[in-house]
Coordinates of C-alpha atoms in Angstrom, one line a residue:
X57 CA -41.1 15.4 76.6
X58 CA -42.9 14.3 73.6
X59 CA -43.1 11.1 71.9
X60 CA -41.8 10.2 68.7
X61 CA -43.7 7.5 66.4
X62 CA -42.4 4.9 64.6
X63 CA -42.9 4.5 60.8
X64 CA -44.9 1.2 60.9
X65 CA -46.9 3.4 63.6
X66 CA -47.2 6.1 60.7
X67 CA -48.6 3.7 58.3
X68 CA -51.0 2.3 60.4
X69 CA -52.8 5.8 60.6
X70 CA -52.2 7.4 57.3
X71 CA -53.8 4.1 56.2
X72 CA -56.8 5.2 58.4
X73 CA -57.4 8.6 57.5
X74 CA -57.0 8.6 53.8
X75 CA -59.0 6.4 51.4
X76 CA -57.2 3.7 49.7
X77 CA -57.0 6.2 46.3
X78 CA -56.0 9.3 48.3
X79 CA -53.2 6.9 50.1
X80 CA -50.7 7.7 47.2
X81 CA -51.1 11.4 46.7
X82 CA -50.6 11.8 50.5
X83 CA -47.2 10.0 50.3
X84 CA -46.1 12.2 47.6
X85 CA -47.5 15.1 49.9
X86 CA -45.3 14.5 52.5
X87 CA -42.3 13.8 50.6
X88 CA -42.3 16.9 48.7
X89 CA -43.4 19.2 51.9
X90 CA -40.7 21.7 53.6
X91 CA -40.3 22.6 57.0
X92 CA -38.6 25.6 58.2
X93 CA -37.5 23.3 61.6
X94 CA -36.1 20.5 60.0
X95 CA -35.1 21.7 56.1
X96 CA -33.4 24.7 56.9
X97 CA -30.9 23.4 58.7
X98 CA -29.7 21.1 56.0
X99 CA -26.5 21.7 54.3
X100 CA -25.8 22.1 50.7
X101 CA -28.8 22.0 47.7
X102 CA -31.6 19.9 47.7
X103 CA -32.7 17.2 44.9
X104 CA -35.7 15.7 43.3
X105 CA -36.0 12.0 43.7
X106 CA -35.0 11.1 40.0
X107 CA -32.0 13.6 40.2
X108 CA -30.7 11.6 44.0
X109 CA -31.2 8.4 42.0
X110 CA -29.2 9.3 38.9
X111 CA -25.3 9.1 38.1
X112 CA -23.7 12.5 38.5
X113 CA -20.2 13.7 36.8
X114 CA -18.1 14.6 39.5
X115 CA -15.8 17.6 37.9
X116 CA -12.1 17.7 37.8
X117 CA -11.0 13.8 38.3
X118 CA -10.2 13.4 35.1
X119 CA -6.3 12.6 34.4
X120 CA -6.3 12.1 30.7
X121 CA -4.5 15.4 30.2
X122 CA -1.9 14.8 32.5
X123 CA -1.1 10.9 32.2
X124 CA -1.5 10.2 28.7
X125 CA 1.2 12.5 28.1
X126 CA 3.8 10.3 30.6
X127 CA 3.3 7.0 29.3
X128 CA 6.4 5.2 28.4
X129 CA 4.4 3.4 25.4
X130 CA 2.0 5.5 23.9
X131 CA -0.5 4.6 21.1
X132 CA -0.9 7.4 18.4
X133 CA -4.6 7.6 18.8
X134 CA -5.1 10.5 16.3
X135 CA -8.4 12.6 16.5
X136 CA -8.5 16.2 17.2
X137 CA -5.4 18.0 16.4
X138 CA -3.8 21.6 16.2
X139 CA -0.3 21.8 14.0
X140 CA 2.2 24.3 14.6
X141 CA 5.3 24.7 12.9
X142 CA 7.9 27.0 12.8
X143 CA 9.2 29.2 9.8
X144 CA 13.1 29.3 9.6
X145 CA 13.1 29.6 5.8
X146 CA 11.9 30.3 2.5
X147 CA 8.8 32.6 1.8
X148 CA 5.3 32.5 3.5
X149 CA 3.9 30.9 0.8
X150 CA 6.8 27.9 1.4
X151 CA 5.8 27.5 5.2
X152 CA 2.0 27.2 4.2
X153 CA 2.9 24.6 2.0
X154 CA 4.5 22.4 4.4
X155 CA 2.3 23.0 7.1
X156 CA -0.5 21.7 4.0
X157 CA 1.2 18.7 3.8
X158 CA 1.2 18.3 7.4
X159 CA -2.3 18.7 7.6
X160 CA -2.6 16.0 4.6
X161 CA -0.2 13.4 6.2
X162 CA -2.7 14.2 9.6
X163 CA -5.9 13.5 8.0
X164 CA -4.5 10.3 6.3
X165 CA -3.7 9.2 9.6
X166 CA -7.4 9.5 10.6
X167 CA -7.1 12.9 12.4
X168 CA -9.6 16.2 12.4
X169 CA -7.1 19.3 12.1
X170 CA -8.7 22.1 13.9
X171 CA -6.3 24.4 13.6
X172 CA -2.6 25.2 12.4
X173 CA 0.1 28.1 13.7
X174 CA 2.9 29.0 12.5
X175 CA 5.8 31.3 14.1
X176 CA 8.4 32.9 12.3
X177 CA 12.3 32.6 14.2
X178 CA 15.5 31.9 13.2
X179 CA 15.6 28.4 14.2
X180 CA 13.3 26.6 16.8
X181 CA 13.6 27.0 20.4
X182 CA 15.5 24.7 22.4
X183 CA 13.4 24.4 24.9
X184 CA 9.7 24.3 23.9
X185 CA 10.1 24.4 20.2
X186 CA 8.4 27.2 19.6
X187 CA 9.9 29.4 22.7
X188 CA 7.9 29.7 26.6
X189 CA 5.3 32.6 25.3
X190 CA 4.4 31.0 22.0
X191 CA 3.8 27.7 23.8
X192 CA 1.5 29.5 26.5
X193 CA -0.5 30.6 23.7
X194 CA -0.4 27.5 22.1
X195 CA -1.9 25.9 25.4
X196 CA -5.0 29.1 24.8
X197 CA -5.6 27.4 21.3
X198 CA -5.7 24.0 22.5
X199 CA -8.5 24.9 24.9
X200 CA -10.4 26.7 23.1
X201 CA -10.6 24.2 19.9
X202 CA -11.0 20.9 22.1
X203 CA -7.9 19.8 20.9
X204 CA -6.5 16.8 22.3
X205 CA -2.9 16.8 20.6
X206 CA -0.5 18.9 18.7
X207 CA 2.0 18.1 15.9
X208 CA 5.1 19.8 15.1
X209 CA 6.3 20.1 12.1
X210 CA 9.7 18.9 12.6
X211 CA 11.1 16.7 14.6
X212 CA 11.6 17.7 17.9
X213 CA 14.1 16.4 20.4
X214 CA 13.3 14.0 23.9
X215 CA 13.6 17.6 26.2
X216 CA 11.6 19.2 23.5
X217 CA 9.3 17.1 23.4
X218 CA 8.8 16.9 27.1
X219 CA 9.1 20.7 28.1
X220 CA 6.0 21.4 25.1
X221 CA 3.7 18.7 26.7
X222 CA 4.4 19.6 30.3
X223 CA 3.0 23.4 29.0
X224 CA 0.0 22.5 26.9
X225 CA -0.8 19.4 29.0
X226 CA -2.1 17.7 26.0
X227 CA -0.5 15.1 23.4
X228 CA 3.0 16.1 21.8
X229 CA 4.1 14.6 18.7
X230 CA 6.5 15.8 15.6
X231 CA 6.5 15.0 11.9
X232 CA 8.5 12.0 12.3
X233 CA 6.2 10.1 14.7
X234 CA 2.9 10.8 12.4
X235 CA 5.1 9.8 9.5
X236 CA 5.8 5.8 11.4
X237 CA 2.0 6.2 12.4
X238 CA 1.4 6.4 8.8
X239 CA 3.6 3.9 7.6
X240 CA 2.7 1.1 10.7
X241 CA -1.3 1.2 9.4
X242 CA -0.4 0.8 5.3
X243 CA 2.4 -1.8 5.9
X244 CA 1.0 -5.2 4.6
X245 CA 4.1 -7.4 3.3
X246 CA 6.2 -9.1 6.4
X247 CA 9.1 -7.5 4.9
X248 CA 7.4 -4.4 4.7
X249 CA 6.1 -4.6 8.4
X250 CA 9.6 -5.4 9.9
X251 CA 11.2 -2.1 8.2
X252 CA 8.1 0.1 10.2
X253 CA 8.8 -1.7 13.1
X254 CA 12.7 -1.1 13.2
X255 CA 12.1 2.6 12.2
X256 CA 9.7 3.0 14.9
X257 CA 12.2 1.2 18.1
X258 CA 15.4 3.5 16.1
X259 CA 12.8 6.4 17.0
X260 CA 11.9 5.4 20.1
X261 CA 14.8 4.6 21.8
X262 CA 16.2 7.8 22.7
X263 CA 12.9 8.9 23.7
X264 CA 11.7 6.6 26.4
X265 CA 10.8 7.9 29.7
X266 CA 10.5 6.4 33.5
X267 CA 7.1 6.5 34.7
X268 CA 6.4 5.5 38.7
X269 CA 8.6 1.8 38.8
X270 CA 10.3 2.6 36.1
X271 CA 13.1 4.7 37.4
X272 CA 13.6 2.1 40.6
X273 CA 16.9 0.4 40.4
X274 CA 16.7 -3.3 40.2
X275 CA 18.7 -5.6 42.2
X276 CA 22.2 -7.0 41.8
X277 CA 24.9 -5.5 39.6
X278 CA 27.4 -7.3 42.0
X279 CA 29.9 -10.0 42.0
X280 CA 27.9 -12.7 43.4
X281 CA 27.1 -12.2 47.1
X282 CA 23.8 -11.9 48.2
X283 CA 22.5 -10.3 45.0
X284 CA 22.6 -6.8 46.8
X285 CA 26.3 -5.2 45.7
X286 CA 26.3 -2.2 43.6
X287 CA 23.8 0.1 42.3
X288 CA 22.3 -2.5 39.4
X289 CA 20.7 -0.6 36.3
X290 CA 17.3 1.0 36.3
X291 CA 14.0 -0.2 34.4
X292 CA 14.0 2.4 31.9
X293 CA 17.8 1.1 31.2
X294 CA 17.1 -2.7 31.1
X295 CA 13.9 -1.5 28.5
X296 CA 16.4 0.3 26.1
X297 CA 19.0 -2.7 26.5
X298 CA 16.0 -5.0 25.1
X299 CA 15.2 -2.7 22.8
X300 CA 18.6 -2.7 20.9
X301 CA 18.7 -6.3 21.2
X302 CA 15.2 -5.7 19.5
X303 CA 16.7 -3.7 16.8
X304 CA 19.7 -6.5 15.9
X305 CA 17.2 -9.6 15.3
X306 CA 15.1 -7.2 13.1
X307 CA 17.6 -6.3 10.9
X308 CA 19.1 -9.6 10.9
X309 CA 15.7 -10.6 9.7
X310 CA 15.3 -7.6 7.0
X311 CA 18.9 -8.8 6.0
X312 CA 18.0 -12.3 5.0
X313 CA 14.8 -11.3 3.4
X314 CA 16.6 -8.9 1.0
X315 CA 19.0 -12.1 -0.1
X316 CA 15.5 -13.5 -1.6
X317 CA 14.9 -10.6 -3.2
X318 CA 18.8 -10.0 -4.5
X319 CA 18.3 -13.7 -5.9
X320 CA 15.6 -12.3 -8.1
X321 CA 17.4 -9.5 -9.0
X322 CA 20.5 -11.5 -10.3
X323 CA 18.5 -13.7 -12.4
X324 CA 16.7 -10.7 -13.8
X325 CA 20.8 -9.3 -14.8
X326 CA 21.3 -12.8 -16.1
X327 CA 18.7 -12.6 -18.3
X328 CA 19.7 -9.2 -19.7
X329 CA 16.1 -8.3 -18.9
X330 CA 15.9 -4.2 -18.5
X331 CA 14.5 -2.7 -14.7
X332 CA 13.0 0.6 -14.8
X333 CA 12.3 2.3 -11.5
X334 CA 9.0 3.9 -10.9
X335 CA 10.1 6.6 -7.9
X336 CA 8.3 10.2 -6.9
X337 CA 6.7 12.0 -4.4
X338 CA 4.1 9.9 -2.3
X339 CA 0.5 10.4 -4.0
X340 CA 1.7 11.8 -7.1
X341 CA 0.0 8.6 -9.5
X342 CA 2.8 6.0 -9.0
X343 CA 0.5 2.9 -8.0
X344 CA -1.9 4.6 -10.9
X345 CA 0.8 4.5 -13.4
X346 CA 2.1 1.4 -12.7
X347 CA -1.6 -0.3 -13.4
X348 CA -2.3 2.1 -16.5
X349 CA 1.1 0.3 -18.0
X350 CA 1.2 -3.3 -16.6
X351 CA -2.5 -3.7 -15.5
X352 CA -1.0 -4.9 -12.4
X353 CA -3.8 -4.2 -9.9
X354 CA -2.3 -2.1 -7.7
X355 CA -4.1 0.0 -4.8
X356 CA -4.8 3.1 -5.6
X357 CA -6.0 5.4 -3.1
X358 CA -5.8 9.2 -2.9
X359 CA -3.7 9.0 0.4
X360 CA -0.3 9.6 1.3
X361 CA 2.1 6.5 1.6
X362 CA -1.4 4.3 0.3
X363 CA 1.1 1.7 -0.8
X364 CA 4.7 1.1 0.9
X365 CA 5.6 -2.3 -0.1
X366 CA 7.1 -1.9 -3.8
X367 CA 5.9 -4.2 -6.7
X368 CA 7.5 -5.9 -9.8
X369 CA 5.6 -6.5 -13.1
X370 CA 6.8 -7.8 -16.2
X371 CA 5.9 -5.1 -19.3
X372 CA 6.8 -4.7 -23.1
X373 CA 8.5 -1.6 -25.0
X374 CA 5.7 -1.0 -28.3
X375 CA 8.9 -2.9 -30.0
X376 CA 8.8 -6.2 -28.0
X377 CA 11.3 -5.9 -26.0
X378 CA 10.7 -7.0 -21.9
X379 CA 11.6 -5.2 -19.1
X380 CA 10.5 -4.9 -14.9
X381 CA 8.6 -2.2 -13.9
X382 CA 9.1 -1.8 -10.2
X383 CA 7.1 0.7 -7.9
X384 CA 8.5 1.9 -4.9
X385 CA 7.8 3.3 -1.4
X386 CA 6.3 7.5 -1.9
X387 CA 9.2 10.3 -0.6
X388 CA 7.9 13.1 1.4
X389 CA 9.8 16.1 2.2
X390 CA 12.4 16.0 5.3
X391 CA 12.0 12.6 5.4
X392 CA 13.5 11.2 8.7
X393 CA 17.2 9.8 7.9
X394 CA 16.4 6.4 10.1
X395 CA 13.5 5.9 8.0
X396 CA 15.9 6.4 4.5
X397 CA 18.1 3.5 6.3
X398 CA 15.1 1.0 7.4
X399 CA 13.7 1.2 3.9
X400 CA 17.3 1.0 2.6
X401 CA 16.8 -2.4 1.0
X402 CA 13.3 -1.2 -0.5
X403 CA 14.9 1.8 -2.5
X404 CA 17.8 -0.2 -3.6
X405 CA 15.1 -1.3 -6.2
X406 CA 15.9 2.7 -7.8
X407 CA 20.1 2.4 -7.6
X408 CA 19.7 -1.1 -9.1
X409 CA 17.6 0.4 -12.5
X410 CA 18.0 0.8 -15.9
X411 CA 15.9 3.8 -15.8
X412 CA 13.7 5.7 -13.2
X413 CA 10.6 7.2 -13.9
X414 CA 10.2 10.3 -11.9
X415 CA 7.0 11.0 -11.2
X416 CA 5.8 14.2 -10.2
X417 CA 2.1 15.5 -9.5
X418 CA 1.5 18.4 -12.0
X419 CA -1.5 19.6 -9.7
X420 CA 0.7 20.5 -7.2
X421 CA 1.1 24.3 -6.5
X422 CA 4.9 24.2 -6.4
X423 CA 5.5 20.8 -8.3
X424 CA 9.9 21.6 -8.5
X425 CA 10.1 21.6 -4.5
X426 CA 8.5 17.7 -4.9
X427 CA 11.6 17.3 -7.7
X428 CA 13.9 18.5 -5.2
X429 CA 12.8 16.2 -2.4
X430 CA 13.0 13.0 -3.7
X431 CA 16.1 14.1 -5.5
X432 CA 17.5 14.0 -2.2
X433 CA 16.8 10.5 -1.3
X434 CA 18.0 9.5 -4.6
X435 CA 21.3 10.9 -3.5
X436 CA 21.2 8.9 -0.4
X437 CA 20.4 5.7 -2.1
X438 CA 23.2 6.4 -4.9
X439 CA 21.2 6.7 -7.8
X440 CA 22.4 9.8 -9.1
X441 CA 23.9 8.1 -12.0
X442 CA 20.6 6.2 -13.3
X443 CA 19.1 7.8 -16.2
X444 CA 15.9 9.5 -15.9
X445 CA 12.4 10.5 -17.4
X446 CA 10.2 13.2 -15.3
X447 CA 6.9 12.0 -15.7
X448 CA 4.5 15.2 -15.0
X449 CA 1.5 13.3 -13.6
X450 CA -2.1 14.7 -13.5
X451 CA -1.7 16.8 -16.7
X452 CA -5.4 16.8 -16.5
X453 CA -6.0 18.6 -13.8
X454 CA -2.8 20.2 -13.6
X455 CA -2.2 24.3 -14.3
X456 CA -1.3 24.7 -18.4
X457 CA 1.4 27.1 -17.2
X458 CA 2.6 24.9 -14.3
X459 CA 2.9 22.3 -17.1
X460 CA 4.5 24.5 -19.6
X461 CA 6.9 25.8 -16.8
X462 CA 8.3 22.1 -16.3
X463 CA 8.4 21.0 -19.8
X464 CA 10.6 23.7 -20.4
X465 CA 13.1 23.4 -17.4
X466 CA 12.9 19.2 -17.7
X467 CA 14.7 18.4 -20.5
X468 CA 13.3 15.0 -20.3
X469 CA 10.5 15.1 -19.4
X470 CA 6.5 14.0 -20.2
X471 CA 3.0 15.2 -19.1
X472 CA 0.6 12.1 -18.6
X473 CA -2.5 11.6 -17.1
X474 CA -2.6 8.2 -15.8
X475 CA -6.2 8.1 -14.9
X476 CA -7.4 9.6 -19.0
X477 CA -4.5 8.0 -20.1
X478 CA -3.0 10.5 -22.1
X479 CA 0.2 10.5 -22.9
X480 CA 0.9 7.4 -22.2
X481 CA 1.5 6.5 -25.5
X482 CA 4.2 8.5 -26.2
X483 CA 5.8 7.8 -22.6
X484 CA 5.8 3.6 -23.7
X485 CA 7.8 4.9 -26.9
X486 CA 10.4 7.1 -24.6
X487 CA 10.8 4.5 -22.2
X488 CA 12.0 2.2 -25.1
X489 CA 14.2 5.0 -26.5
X490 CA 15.9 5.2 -23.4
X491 CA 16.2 2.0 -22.2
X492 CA 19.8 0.2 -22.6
X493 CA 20.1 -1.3 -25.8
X494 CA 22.7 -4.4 -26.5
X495 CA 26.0 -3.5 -27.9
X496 CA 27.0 -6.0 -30.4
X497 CA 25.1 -6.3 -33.7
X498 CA 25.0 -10.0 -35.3
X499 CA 23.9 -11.7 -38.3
X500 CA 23.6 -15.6 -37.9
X501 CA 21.5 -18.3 -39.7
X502 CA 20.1 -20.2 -36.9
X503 CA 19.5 -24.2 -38.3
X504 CA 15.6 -25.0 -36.9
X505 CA 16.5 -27.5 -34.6
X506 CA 18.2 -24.9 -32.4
X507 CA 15.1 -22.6 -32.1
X508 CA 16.1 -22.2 -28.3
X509 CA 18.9 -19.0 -29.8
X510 CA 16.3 -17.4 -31.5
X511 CA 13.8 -17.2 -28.8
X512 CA 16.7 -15.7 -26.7
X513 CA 17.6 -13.2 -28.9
X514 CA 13.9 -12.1 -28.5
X515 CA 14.0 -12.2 -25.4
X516 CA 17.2 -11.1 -24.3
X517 CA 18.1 -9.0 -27.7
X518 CA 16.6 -6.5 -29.9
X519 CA 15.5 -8.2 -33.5
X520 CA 16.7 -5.7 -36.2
X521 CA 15.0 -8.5 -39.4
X522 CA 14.1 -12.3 -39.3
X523 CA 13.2 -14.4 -42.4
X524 CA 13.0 -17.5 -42.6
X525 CA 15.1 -19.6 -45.3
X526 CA 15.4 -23.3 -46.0
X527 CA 18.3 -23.8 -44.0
X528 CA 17.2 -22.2 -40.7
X529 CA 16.4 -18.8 -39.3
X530 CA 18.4 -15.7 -40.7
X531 CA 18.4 -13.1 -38.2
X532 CA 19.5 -9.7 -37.4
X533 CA 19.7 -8.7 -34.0
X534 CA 21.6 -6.5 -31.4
X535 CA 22.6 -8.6 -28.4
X536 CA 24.8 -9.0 -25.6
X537 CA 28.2 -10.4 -25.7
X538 CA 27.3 -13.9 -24.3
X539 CA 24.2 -14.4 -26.3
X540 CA 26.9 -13.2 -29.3
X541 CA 29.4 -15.8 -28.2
X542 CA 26.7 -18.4 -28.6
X543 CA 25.6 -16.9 -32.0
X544 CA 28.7 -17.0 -33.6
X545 CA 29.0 -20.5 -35.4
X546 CA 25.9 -19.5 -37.0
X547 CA 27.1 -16.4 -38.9
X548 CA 26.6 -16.8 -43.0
X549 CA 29.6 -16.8 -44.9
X550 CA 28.7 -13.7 -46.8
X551 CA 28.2 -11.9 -43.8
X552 CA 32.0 -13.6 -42.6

């Protein structure tokens, strides 16, 4: 039998045979040395001392893929993304366009686009969107390009949505969701704010989904008793109950801020002072515009949606004559209806004008399918009967053919640069061609002591000739039929 030593043993007579100097280098001697009797009957590889002592990755834990795509609320954390959309249609060149703007509306949410796919069918699958094969291949992109969520360009349904995550076990999320992502990080007004936040639960709602807990049933649902009788409602059902009770307060609340705003608006009527509307396609110059008029200091950023809440400034026609000039919230093809009806009381701003200014980016590579879209929402809003003036935007950077090409189908229509400022001249002196003129012309000698009518008819009029005689103010002016009411006991005889 042989003995075995201790390690204090050990120490005690390596300290012996070595010198103190050598003491150190024999320690590291022995630590590194193998034996055949005792080292080659250990298991699995063998590690340096820094490599033991440092924090290793252990592969395959990681649940990202799978959980983040089965939370009930999910943040739109935007980073690396692949777009796909399907081609139903139109021309090739028309499905690269949109899925262009998609990629734009991406990047302006603060994603990387890696890639984009389209497929060509007669309408999207029911299932996965893009049909079971498609979205297998999908899945092959996704891996290769690091991706860590798609976008659809459309938007997709609650099954489709699920059945296309549970296959490329990533992020799934359509047009309509980047569009609210968009809109919740540029809000700034309260009023502004409340509308994202109502289009956002509208969008949500149908699209909740148990997780764990969620899908329990709760307890009661009975008569009294001991709280146990009948099945009760689930977690998932009490979360959507809240969330249309949600939904009410908020557009209570959007209801009774658009009274303060419909207060302004009447006094504006009451005043006879003109509106013109300032409506187009989101980042074709509006903001830009509407500061190269009014000076009004409004952001300008070359973003999609940069600005959402609309602003009012006073301006003057190269006449004198005062009008609002009012810009509103950007349109954006296939705009999502509940969106059309949360910003309802925004765009009300464009049925309630004198005039619009339609403005349109003349860079654009197909400028008339911009036109067309926000055509559309000025249906839904009931504008269609609002004069309007196309104001081709960007004229300096714009295509001379493109430009020539809407000139000539725009009847009314202006090319501007609202950066250079050209043309913006000549678009002052349309806007007062074309705004609403009063309807009854009057000739009155107003005494001096009642100076108050002739600063309202140059305000709320349009002063034809003014001179002024010993006996008062004789003026010439196209007013209203109040201010002409007021204006009457003035009128000369002559003129009588």
């Amino acid at each position: 039998m042989t003995s075995s030593s201790s390690p204090s043993q050990d120490a005690k007579r390596m300290a012996h045979a070595y010198p103190e100097g050598l003491r150190a280098d024999a320690l590291m001697e022995e630590d590194v040395a193998w034996s055949h009797e005792i080292d080659g009957e250990r298991d699995g590889d063998q590690f340096d001392r820094s490599e033991r002592a440092a924090l290793r990755r252990v592969a395959g834990l990681s649940t990202e893929l799978e959980d983040v795509t089965e939370v009930e609320y999910r943040q739109l954390r935007l980073e690396r993304v692949v777009l796909v959309g399907v081609w139903t249609t139109g021309t090739v060149q028309d499905a690269d366009n949109s899925l262009a703007e998609l990629a734009a509306l991406a990047e302006t949410a603060g994603a990387l686009v890696l890639d984009g796919v389209i497929q060509r069918r007669d309408k999207p699958d029911a299932a996965t969107y893009i049909g079971s094969g498609k979205a297998l291949e999908l899945r092959d992109i996704v891996l290769e390009t690091g991706a860590d969520t798609v976008i659809c360009d459309g938007e997709l349904s609650p099954g489709q949505l699920i059945q296309l995550e549970d296959v490329v076990k990533v992020k799934v999320i359509d047009r309509t969701a980047l569009i609210l992502d968009i809109f919740a990080q540029h809000a700034k007004s309260r009023e502004g704010k409340a509308q994202v936040a109502l289009a956002q639960m509208q969008y949500m709602l149908p699209r909740l989904r148990g997780w764990g807990q969620s899908l329990s049933r709760q307890m009661g649902g009975g008569r009294g008793g001991l709280a146990t009788r009948g099945p009760g409602e689930t977690k998932i059902e009490t979360d959507r109950r809240r969330i249309r009770e949600k939904m009410a307060k908020m557009r209570r609340e959007i209801a009774e801020m658009k009274t303060g705003r419909e207060i302004k608006r009447q006094e504006r009527r009451r005043n006879k002072v003109p509106s013109v509307a300032i409506a187009g396609y989101t980042n074709a110059g509006k903001s830009s515009l509407l500061n190269r008029l009014t000076g009004a200091g409004v952001l300008v950023e070359n973003a999609l949606f940069a600005t959402l809440d609309p602003t009012v400034r006073r301006a003057e026609t190269p006449s004198g004559r005062l009008y609002t000039l009012t810009d509103t919230v950007g349109f954006v093809r296939h705009l999502p209806h509940h969106l059309v009806e949360a910003f309802r009381s925004t765009m009300e701003e464009v049925g309630d004008s004198d005039l619009i200014l339609h403005v349109v980016d003349g860079s654009h590579p197909v400028p008339e399918e911009q036109l067309a879209a926000v055509r559309e929402v000025i249906r839904d809003v009931g504008a269609t009967d609002v004069p309007e003036i196309v104001v081709i935007n960007k004229a300096d950077a714009a295509d001379p053919l493109v430009l020539q090409r809407l000139l000539r189908v725009e009847k009314r229509s202006i090319a501007v640069s609202a950066r250079t400022g050209q043309g913006i001249a000549e678009l002052l002196a349309l806007i007062d061609e074309e705004l609403p003129r009063p309807s009854v012309e009057v000739e009155a000698l107003v005494p001096y002591t009642h100076g108050k009518l002739v600063a309202r008819a140059h305000t709320e009029g349009e002063v034809i000739s003014e001179e002024h005689t010993a006996e008062g103010t004789l003026l010439k002016v196209r007013v209203h039929e109040e201010l002409a009411a007021d204006l009457a006991p003035y009128t000369p005889v002559s003129a009588a």
